[in-house]
Structures are given as structure tokens and as C-alpha cells.
């Protein structure tokens, strides 16, 4: 090793799902929304003037911040926007997880949490989900340096009821509790209604899944004014201009179309429920999912084998070669046509 390499911060990075260059594939591997963003976004994009890109964007992203606040019925000072919820979560780790005590998160969860913890040198302890892949709330009652979990959880899709989420928050008054609600719009009840009662609660949501805008990179946190203030202090110590002018404009446009949002979410939920029936009939088992994916295991054929056969056929799903979940496939809910092609392939393949 060269001398200078001794001072390099070494990290094992997060591995995002594959974005294949291949044409005509069915892409059910990164939980993207199969429907395009609202026509209002298309219209706003058309009306954007490239000349305005000469200027720096509004560092506070006020237009978007106010639209998000109005959407959720909170004060704009309770909103922190960022470049996807990954950016918001990373800032939150940096701002709030500074204890000598370990932060707590589930053993099976979003695989970015341990990456950020390692990057920022935050001690952590994983709490095992039970056999039904549920979070055991009592595991989070012990002394700790902070708590984070997704609700619904990823990649399991399992939803925790609001009263249990509140139990965890109530038992953790001395640390910040982050609820990552990337999939909450597909049938869960948000913990955002608790932010006025718990000053230490941060709720994080994203435009990537339910708003069909993963490519635009917009996420945000909702919390007490105090928490949001601390987040802004960290952000302005790092990069003032996180949100670009296009994201601010198009994100605001997306929020002006509730009808489209509700319709596309309802369609995905309907396709998900049908997917559960089809998969069960094909011999798959899965925990009940409240997200835009199903995490399923086949009674006979190994997940890795299915993953490879599907890939060969141009159907991409996600496979995690990790303890406890290496016999599961995470299948994103696509359009009805895409799911039908998946079922047709599986029906044929499983006959063999
Ligand atoms: C997709 C996802 C995110 C990140 O989404 P962004 O595209 O960065 O907004 C965060 N948490 C979970 C659990 C996710 O599944």
C-alpha cells in the first residue's frame, strides 16, 4: 500500500439495482413507478427556459418547500427538501447520529443504512426481524444513539401500524427517530401526524416511487422546526445548492396534480393485490406487502435460479445474496401487462 493510501477513508459502497442498457426488457428490479410522472410535470418541463439555468437555484428551494408543506398541512419550516431521500437521510445521519451508543435498525432493511453508518463512523446494532419479517418494537426500547427504520420496511414490504411506530418513538425521547416512508403512499398511514407531538421525530418521504420521479431526485423530511433547523445547518455546511432549478420547478408541478397521483397509486395497489393472488397460485409465499413490490420465495425452486432464468428472459427482478433473504425475490409492481408477462413466464418455467 502506498503511504497516501493509509489516509484514505475506505468504505464498502451501496450497490444500486441494475439499470440494464438492453432494449425491450421488463424492469421490475428497482421499485420505479411504471407510469410516467403527471402531465403537469411534462408541461412544466416544456415551459422551462434554459436561460434561467445561468443563475444559481434558490438554495432554500422555497417554491418546492412551500408546496410540500401545503401538501402535508405543515409549516414550511417543518420541511427539509433534498436530492432524493438518500440525500436527506445521509444529512440526517450526519446531523443526528453523533452518540457513542449504537444506532438501531432492523437486520433486514434498506441496505444504505449500514453504508452511511460506516461512512460517518457511527456505531450501529442490527435488530432481527421476527420469523414473519416484522419489526419487534421492544427491541428498540433499549439504550441507543438513535433509531431508523423504513415503514413499510424494505425489501420485505411489511407495514407497522401507527400505534406501534408511536410506541417506538415514545420509548426513545432522548434520541432522534427517523421513519423512512419511501413506500407509505401505497397503503400505509404516515407518522407525519406525530411530528407536532414528538420534537425528535423525522419522517422522510420521496418523489421517486409514488410520484414517478426517481430520475429527478427529490426527497424531503418532515419534522419539528428545531430538527429541520439542525438539518439545514448541516446542509449549508456541506453544499448550499443541493436542489437544482429543474427539480424545484418539476417537483412543484407534480404536487399540483393530486388526482393523477391518487389514480396511479390506486392502480399500483390493485395490480399488487392481483400479483399476490397470482404468485400464491404459482407456489410462492410472501409477507403481506404494503409497498410497490412483493418479496417472495418459491416453495420448490431456489430464488437465485429463478432470478437468473428471469433475467435471461429479459425480466429483471432484485435478488439479495444476504443472510435470511437469499431465497427471496423482490418483484416491483409494474403495469398489468408487464406483470402478465411475468406470470406467463413463471407458469411455463415452473411446469418443468
Ligand atoms: C428507494 C428508497 C429510498 C431512496 O429513494 P430516493 O430515490 O433517494 O428518494 C430510501 N429508502 C428506502 C427504504 C427506499 O426504498
CSV table of N, CA and C in Angstrom, one decimal, residues 122-245:
chain,number,residue,atom,x,y,z
A,122,UNK,N,-20.4,5.8,12.5
A,122,UNK,CA,-21.5,5.8,13.6
A,122,UNK,C,-21.6,4.3,14.0
A,123,UNK,N,-21.5,4.0,15.3
A,123,UNK,CA,-21.7,2.6,15.7
A,123,UNK,C,-23.2,2.2,15.5
A,124,UNK,N,-23.4,1.0,15.1
A,124,UNK,CA,-24.8,0.5,14.9
A,124,UNK,C,-24.9,-0.9,15.4
A,125,UNK,N,-26.2,-1.3,15.6
A,125,UNK,CA,-26.6,-2.6,16.0
A,125,UNK,C,-27.8,-3.0,15.3
A,126,UNK,N,-27.8,-4.2,14.6
A,126,UNK,CA,-29.0,-4.6,13.9
A,126,UNK,C,-29.9,-5.4,14.8
A,127,UNK,N,-31.2,-5.1,14.7
A,127,UNK,CA,-32.2,-5.8,15.5
A,127,UNK,C,-32.9,-6.8,14.6
A,128,UNK,N,-32.9,-8.1,14.9
A,128,UNK,CA,-33.5,-9.1,14.0
A,128,UNK,C,-35.0,-8.9,13.8
A,129,UNK,N,-35.5,-9.0,12.6
A,129,UNK,CA,-37.0,-9.1,12.4
A,129,UNK,C,-37.4,-10.5,12.9
A,130,UNK,N,-38.7,-10.6,13.3
A,130,UNK,CA,-39.1,-11.9,13.7
A,130,UNK,C,-39.3,-12.8,12.4
A,131,UNK,N,-39.8,-14.0,12.7
A,131,UNK,CA,-40.0,-15.0,11.6
A,131,UNK,C,-40.9,-14.5,10.5
A,132,UNK,N,-41.9,-13.7,10.9
A,132,UNK,CA,-42.9,-13.1,9.9
A,132,UNK,C,-42.3,-11.9,9.3
A,133,UNK,N,-41.0,-11.6,9.5
A,133,UNK,CA,-40.4,-10.4,8.9
A,133,UNK,C,-40.9,-9.1,9.5
A,134,UNK,N,-41.4,-9.2,10.8
A,134,UNK,CA,-41.9,-8.0,11.4
A,134,UNK,C,-40.9,-7.4,12.3
A,135,UNK,N,-40.9,-6.0,12.4
A,135,UNK,CA,-40.1,-5.4,13.4
A,135,UNK,C,-40.6,-5.7,14.8
A,136,UNK,N,-39.8,-6.0,15.7
A,136,UNK,CA,-40.2,-6.3,17.1
A,136,UNK,C,-39.9,-5.0,17.9
A,137,UNK,N,-41.0,-4.3,18.2
A,137,UNK,CA,-40.8,-2.9,18.7
A,137,UNK,C,-40.0,-2.9,20.0
A,138,UNK,N,-40.2,-3.9,20.9
A,138,UNK,CA,-39.5,-3.9,22.1
A,138,UNK,C,-37.9,-3.9,22.0
A,139,UNK,N,-37.5,-4.4,20.8
A,139,UNK,CA,-36.0,-4.4,20.6
A,139,UNK,C,-35.4,-3.0,20.5
A,140,UNK,N,-36.3,-2.0,20.3
A,140,UNK,CA,-35.9,-0.6,20.2
A,140,UNK,C,-36.1,0.2,21.5
A,141,UNK,N,-36.4,-0.5,22.6
A,141,UNK,CA,-36.6,0.2,23.8
A,141,UNK,C,-35.3,0.3,24.6
A,142,UNK,N,-34.3,-0.3,24.2
A,142,UNK,CA,-33.0,-0.3,25.0
A,142,UNK,C,-32.3,1.0,24.7
A,143,UNK,N,-31.3,1.3,25.5
A,143,UNK,CA,-30.5,2.5,25.4
A,143,UNK,C,-29.8,2.5,24.0
A,144,UNK,N,-29.8,3.6,23.3
A,144,UNK,CA,-29.2,3.7,22.0
A,144,UNK,C,-28.9,5.1,21.5
A,145,UNK,N,-28.2,5.2,20.4
A,145,UNK,CA,-27.8,6.5,19.9
A,145,UNK,C,-28.7,7.1,18.8
A,146,UNK,N,-29.8,6.4,18.5
A,146,UNK,CA,-30.7,6.8,17.5
A,146,UNK,C,-31.4,5.6,16.9
A,147,UNK,N,-32.5,5.8,16.2
A,147,UNK,CA,-33.3,4.7,15.6
A,147,UNK,C,-33.7,5.1,14.2
A,148,UNK,N,-33.6,4.2,13.3
A,148,UNK,CA,-34.1,4.4,11.9
A,148,UNK,C,-34.7,3.1,11.4
A,149,UNK,N,-35.8,3.2,10.8
A,149,UNK,CA,-36.4,2.0,10.1
A,149,UNK,C,-37.3,2.5,9.0
A,150,UNK,N,-37.5,1.8,7.9
A,150,UNK,CA,-38.5,2.1,6.9
A,150,UNK,C,-39.8,1.6,7.3
A,151,UNK,N,-40.9,2.3,6.9
A,151,UNK,CA,-42.2,1.8,7.1
A,151,UNK,C,-43.1,2.2,5.9
A,152,UNK,N,-43.6,1.3,5.1
A,152,UNK,CA,-43.3,-0.2,5.2
A,152,UNK,C,-41.8,-0.4,5.1
A,153,UNK,N,-41.4,-1.6,5.6
A,153,UNK,CA,-39.9,-1.9,5.6
A,153,UNK,C,-39.6,-2.4,4.1
A,154,UNK,N,-38.3,-2.2,3.8
A,154,UNK,CA,-37.8,-2.7,2.5
A,154,UNK,C,-36.7,-3.6,2.9
A,155,UNK,N,-36.5,-4.8,2.1
A,155,UNK,CA,-37.2,-5.2,1.0
A,155,UNK,C,-38.4,-6.1,1.3
A,156,UNK,N,-38.9,-6.1,2.5
A,156,UNK,CA,-40.0,-7.0,2.9
A,156,UNK,C,-41.4,-6.6,2.5
A,157,UNK,N,-41.6,-5.2,2.5
A,157,UNK,CA,-42.9,-4.7,2.2
A,157,UNK,C,-43.8,-4.7,3.5
A,158,UNK,N,-43.3,-5.2,4.6
A,158,UNK,CA,-44.2,-5.3,5.8
A,158,UNK,C,-44.4,-3.9,6.4
A,159,UNK,N,-45.7,-3.6,6.7
A,159,UNK,CA,-46.1,-2.3,7.3
A,159,UNK,C,-46.3,-2.5,8.8
A,160,UNK,N,-45.8,-1.5,9.6
A,160,UNK,CA,-46.1,-1.5,11.0
A,160,UNK,C,-47.2,-0.5,11.3
A,161,UNK,N,-48.1,-0.8,12.1
A,161,UNK,CA,-49.2,0.1,12.4
A,161,UNK,C,-48.7,1.3,13.1
A,162,UNK,N,-49.5,2.4,13.0
A,162,UNK,CA,-49.1,3.7,13.5
A,162,UNK,C,-48.9,3.7,15.0
A,163,UNK,N,-49.7,2.9,15.7
A,163,UNK,CA,-49.6,2.9,17.2
A,163,UNK,C,-48.3,2.2,17.6
A,164,UNK,N,-47.8,1.2,16.9
A,164,UNK,CA,-46.5,0.6,17.2
A,164,UNK,C,-45.4,1.6,16.9
A,165,UNK,N,-45.5,2.3,15.8
A,165,UNK,CA,-44.5,3.3,15.4
A,165,UNK,C,-44.4,4.3,16.6
A,166,UNK,N,-45.6,4.7,17.0
A,166,UNK,CA,-45.6,5.7,18.1
A,166,UNK,C,-45.0,5.1,19.4
A,167,UNK,N,-45.2,3.8,19.7
A,167,UNK,CA,-44.6,3.2,20.8
A,167,UNK,C,-43.1,3.3,20.8
A,168,UNK,N,-42.5,3.1,19.6
A,168,UNK,CA,-41.1,3.2,19.4
A,168,UNK,C,-40.6,4.6,19.7
A,169,UNK,N,-41.3,5.6,19.1
A,169,UNK,CA,-41.0,7.0,19.3
A,169,UNK,C,-41.0,7.3,20.8
A,170,UNK,N,-42.1,6.9,21.4
A,170,UNK,CA,-42.3,7.3,22.8
A,170,UNK,C,-41.2,6.7,23.7
A,171,UNK,N,-40.7,5.5,23.4
A,171,UNK,CA,-39.6,5.0,24.2
A,171,UNK,C,-38.3,5.5,23.9
A,172,UNK,N,-38.2,6.5,22.9
A,172,UNK,CA,-36.9,7.0,22.5
A,172,UNK,C,-36.8,8.5,22.5
A,173,UNK,N,-37.3,9.1,23.6
A,173,UNK,CA,-37.4,10.5,23.7
A,173,UNK,C,-36.0,11.2,23.8
A,174,UNK,N,-34.9,10.4,24.0
A,174,UNK,CA,-33.6,11.0,24.2
A,174,UNK,C,-32.8,11.0,22.9
A,175,UNK,N,-33.3,10.4,21.9
A,175,UNK,CA,-32.6,10.3,20.6
A,175,UNK,C,-33.5,10.7,19.5
A,176,UNK,N,-32.9,10.8,18.3
A,176,UNK,CA,-33.8,11.1,17.1
A,176,UNK,C,-34.2,9.8,16.5
A,177,UNK,N,-35.5,9.7,16.2
A,177,UNK,CA,-36.1,8.6,15.5
A,177,UNK,C,-36.5,9.0,14.1
A,178,UNK,N,-35.9,8.2,13.1
A,178,UNK,CA,-36.2,8.5,11.7
A,178,UNK,C,-37.1,7.4,11.1
A,179,UNK,N,-38.2,7.8,10.6
A,179,UNK,CA,-39.1,6.8,9.9
A,179,UNK,C,-39.0,7.1,8.4
A,180,UNK,N,-38.4,6.1,7.7
A,180,UNK,CA,-38.2,6.3,6.2
A,180,UNK,C,-39.4,5.8,5.5
A,181,UNK,N,-40.3,6.7,5.0
A,181,UNK,CA,-41.5,6.3,4.4
A,181,UNK,C,-41.5,6.4,2.9
A,182,UNK,N,-40.5,5.8,2.3
A,182,UNK,CA,-40.4,5.7,0.8
A,182,UNK,C,-41.6,5.1,0.2
A,183,UNK,N,-42.3,4.2,0.9
A,183,UNK,CA,-43.4,3.5,0.2
A,183,UNK,C,-44.7,3.7,0.9
A,184,UNK,N,-44.8,4.7,1.7
A,184,UNK,CA,-46.0,4.9,2.5
A,184,UNK,C,-47.3,5.2,1.7
A,185,UNK,N,-47.1,5.7,0.5
A,185,UNK,CA,-48.3,6.1,-0.3
A,185,UNK,C,-49.0,4.9,-0.9
A,186,UNK,N,-48.4,3.7,-0.7
A,186,UNK,CA,-49.1,2.5,-1.3
A,186,UNK,C,-49.9,1.8,-0.3
A,187,UNK,N,-50.4,2.5,0.7
A,187,UNK,CA,-51.4,1.8,1.6
A,187,UNK,C,-51.1,2.0,3.1
A,188,UNK,N,-50.1,2.7,3.5
A,188,UNK,CA,-49.8,2.8,4.9
A,188,UNK,C,-50.3,4.2,5.4
A,189,UNK,N,-50.2,4.3,6.8
A,189,UNK,CA,-50.6,5.6,7.4
A,189,UNK,C,-49.3,6.3,7.8
A,190,UNK,N,-49.1,7.5,7.4
A,190,UNK,CA,-47.8,8.2,7.7
A,190,UNK,C,-47.7,8.6,9.2
A,191,UNK,N,-46.5,8.6,9.7
A,191,UNK,CA,-46.3,9.1,11.0
A,191,UNK,C,-46.1,10.6,11.0
A,192,UNK,N,-46.4,11.3,9.9
A,192,UNK,CA,-46.3,12.7,9.9
A,192,UNK,C,-47.2,13.4,10.8
A,193,UNK,N,-48.3,12.7,11.2
A,193,UNK,CA,-49.3,13.3,12.1
A,193,UNK,C,-48.7,13.4,13.5
A,194,UNK,N,-47.6,12.8,13.7
A,194,UNK,CA,-47.0,12.8,15.1
A,194,UNK,C,-45.9,13.9,15.3
A,195,UNK,N,-45.5,14.6,14.2
A,195,UNK,CA,-44.3,15.5,14.3
A,195,UNK,C,-44.5,16.7,15.2
A,196,UNK,N,-45.8,17.1,15.4
A,196,UNK,CA,-46.1,18.2,16.3
A,196,UNK,C,-46.0,17.7,17.8
A,197,UNK,N,-46.2,16.4,18.0
A,197,UNK,CA,-46.1,15.9,19.4
A,197,UNK,C,-44.8,15.4,19.8
A,198,UNK,N,-43.9,15.0,18.8
A,198,UNK,CA,-42.6,14.5,19.2
A,198,UNK,C,-41.5,15.3,18.4
A,199,UNK,N,-40.9,16.1,19.1
A,199,UNK,CA,-39.9,17.0,18.5
A,199,UNK,C,-38.7,16.3,17.9
A,200,UNK,N,-38.5,15.0,18.4
A,200,UNK,CA,-37.4,14.2,17.9
A,200,UNK,C,-37.7,13.2,16.8
A,201,UNK,N,-38.9,13.4,16.2
A,201,UNK,CA,-39.3,12.5,15.1
A,201,UNK,C,-39.1,13.1,13.7
A,202,UNK,N,-38.4,12.4,12.9
A,202,UNK,CA,-38.1,12.9,11.5
A,202,UNK,C,-38.8,11.8,10.5
A,203,UNK,N,-39.7,12.3,9.7
A,203,UNK,CA,-40.4,11.5,8.7
A,203,UNK,C,-39.8,11.8,7.3
A,204,UNK,N,-39.3,10.8,6.6
A,204,UNK,CA,-38.7,11.0,5.3
A,204,UNK,C,-39.5,10.4,4.2
A,205,UNK,N,-39.8,11.2,3.2
A,205,UNK,CA,-40.5,10.7,2.0
A,205,UNK,C,-39.8,11.0,0.7
A,206,UNK,N,-40.3,10.5,-0.4
A,206,UNK,CA,-39.6,10.7,-1.7
A,206,UNK,C,-40.6,10.8,-2.8
A,207,UNK,N,-40.1,11.5,-3.9
A,207,UNK,CA,-40.9,11.5,-5.2
A,207,UNK,C,-40.5,10.4,-6.1
A,208,UNK,N,-39.6,9.5,-5.6
A,208,UNK,CA,-39.0,8.5,-6.5
A,208,UNK,C,-40.0,7.4,-6.8
A,209,UNK,N,-40.8,7.0,-5.9
A,209,UNK,CA,-41.7,5.8,-6.1
A,209,UNK,C,-43.1,6.3,-6.4
A,210,UNK,N,-43.8,6.8,-5.5
A,210,UNK,CA,-45.3,7.1,-5.7
A,210,UNK,C,-45.5,8.3,-6.7
A,211,UNK,N,-44.5,9.2,-6.9
A,211,UNK,CA,-44.6,10.3,-7.8
A,211,UNK,C,-44.0,10.1,-9.1
A,212,UNK,N,-43.4,8.9,-9.3
A,212,UNK,CA,-42.8,8.5,-10.6
A,212,UNK,C,-41.7,9.4,-11.1
A,213,UNK,N,-40.9,9.9,-10.1
A,213,UNK,CA,-39.8,10.9,-10.5
A,213,UNK,C,-38.5,10.5,-10.0
A,214,UNK,N,-38.1,9.2,-10.0
A,214,UNK,CA,-36.8,8.7,-9.5
A,214,UNK,C,-35.7,9.5,-10.2
A,215,UNK,N,-35.9,9.7,-11.5
A,215,UNK,CA,-34.8,10.4,-12.3
A,215,UNK,C,-34.6,11.8,-11.9
A,216,UNK,N,-35.5,12.5,-11.3
A,216,UNK,CA,-35.4,13.9,-10.9
A,216,UNK,C,-34.7,14.1,-9.6
A,217,UNK,N,-34.7,13.1,-8.7
A,217,UNK,CA,-34.0,13.1,-7.4
A,217,UNK,C,-34.6,14.2,-6.5
A,218,UNK,N,-35.8,13.9,-5.9
A,218,UNK,CA,-36.4,14.7,-5.0
A,218,UNK,C,-36.9,13.9,-3.8
A,219,UNK,N,-36.5,14.3,-2.6
A,219,UNK,CA,-36.9,13.7,-1.4
A,219,UNK,C,-37.1,14.8,-0.3
A,220,UNK,N,-37.7,14.5,0.8
A,220,UNK,CA,-37.8,15.5,1.8
A,220,UNK,C,-38.0,14.9,3.2
A,221,UNK,N,-37.7,15.7,4.2
A,221,UNK,CA,-38.0,15.3,5.6
A,221,UNK,C,-39.1,16.2,6.2
A,222,UNK,N,-40.0,15.7,7.0
A,222,UNK,CA,-40.9,16.5,7.8
A,222,UNK,C,-40.6,16.3,9.3
A,223,UNK,N,-40.5,17.3,10.0
A,223,UNK,CA,-40.2,17.2,11.4
A,223,UNK,C,-40.4,18.5,12.1
A,224,UNK,N,-40.1,18.6,13.4
A,224,UNK,CA,-40.2,19.8,14.2
A,224,UNK,C,-39.3,20.9,13.6
A,225,UNK,N,-39.6,22.1,13.9
A,225,UNK,CA,-38.8,23.3,13.3
A,225,UNK,C,-37.4,23.1,13.8
A,226,UNK,N,-37.2,22.6,15.1
A,226,UNK,CA,-35.9,22.5,15.6
A,226,UNK,C,-35.1,21.5,14.8
A,227,UNK,N,-35.7,20.3,14.6
A,227,UNK,CA,-35.0,19.3,13.8
A,227,UNK,C,-34.6,19.8,12.4
A,228,UNK,N,-35.5,20.5,11.8
A,228,UNK,CA,-35.3,20.9,10.4
A,228,UNK,C,-34.2,22.0,10.4
A,229,UNK,N,-34.2,22.8,11.4
A,229,UNK,CA,-33.2,23.8,11.6
A,229,UNK,C,-31.8,23.2,11.7
A,230,UNK,N,-31.7,22.1,12.5
A,230,UNK,CA,-30.4,21.4,12.6
A,230,UNK,C,-30.0,20.8,11.3
A,231,UNK,N,-30.9,20.3,10.6
A,231,UNK,CA,-30.6,19.7,9.3
A,231,UNK,C,-30.1,20.7,8.3
A,232,UNK,N,-30.8,21.9,8.3
A,232,UNK,CA,-30.3,23.0,7.4
A,232,UNK,C,-28.9,23.4,7.8
A,233,UNK,N,-28.6,23.5,9.1
A,233,UNK,CA,-27.2,23.9,9.4
A,233,UNK,C,-26.2,22.9,8.8
A,234,UNK,N,-26.5,21.6,8.8
A,234,UNK,CA,-25.6,20.6,8.3
A,234,UNK,C,-25.5,20.8,6.8
A,235,UNK,N,-26.7,20.9,6.1
A,235,UNK,CA,-26.7,21.1,4.7
A,235,UNK,C,-25.9,22.3,4.2
A,236,UNK,N,-26.1,23.5,4.9
A,236,UNK,CA,-25.4,24.7,4.5
A,236,UNK,C,-23.9,24.6,4.8
A,237,UNK,N,-23.5,23.6,5.6
A,237,UNK,CA,-22.1,23.4,5.9
A,237,UNK,C,-21.4,22.5,4.9
A,238,UNK,N,-22.2,22.0,3.9
A,238,UNK,CA,-21.8,20.9,3.1
A,238,UNK,C,-22.0,21.3,1.6
A,239,UNK,N,-23.2,21.8,1.2
A,239,UNK,CA,-23.5,22.2,-0.1
A,239,UNK,C,-24.8,23.0,-0.1
A,240,UNK,N,-24.7,24.3,-0.4
A,240,UNK,CA,-25.9,25.1,-0.3
A,240,UNK,C,-26.9,24.8,-1.3
A,241,UNK,N,-26.4,24.4,-2.5
A,241,UNK,CA,-27.3,24.3,-3.7
A,241,UNK,C,-27.6,22.8,-4.0
A,242,UNK,N,-28.2,22.1,-3.1
A,242,UNK,CA,-28.5,20.7,-3.3
A,242,UNK,C,-29.6,20.5,-4.4
A,243,UNK,N,-30.6,21.3,-4.3
A,243,UNK,CA,-31.7,21.1,-5.3
A,243,UNK,C,-31.5,22.0,-6.5
A,244,UNK,N,-31.5,21.4,-7.7
A,244,UNK,CA,-31.3,22.2,-8.9
A,244,UNK,C,-32.7,22.8,-9.4
A,245,UNK,N,-32.6,23.8,-10.2
A,245,UNK,CA,-33.7,24.6,-10.6
A,245,UNK,C,-34.8,23.8,-11.3
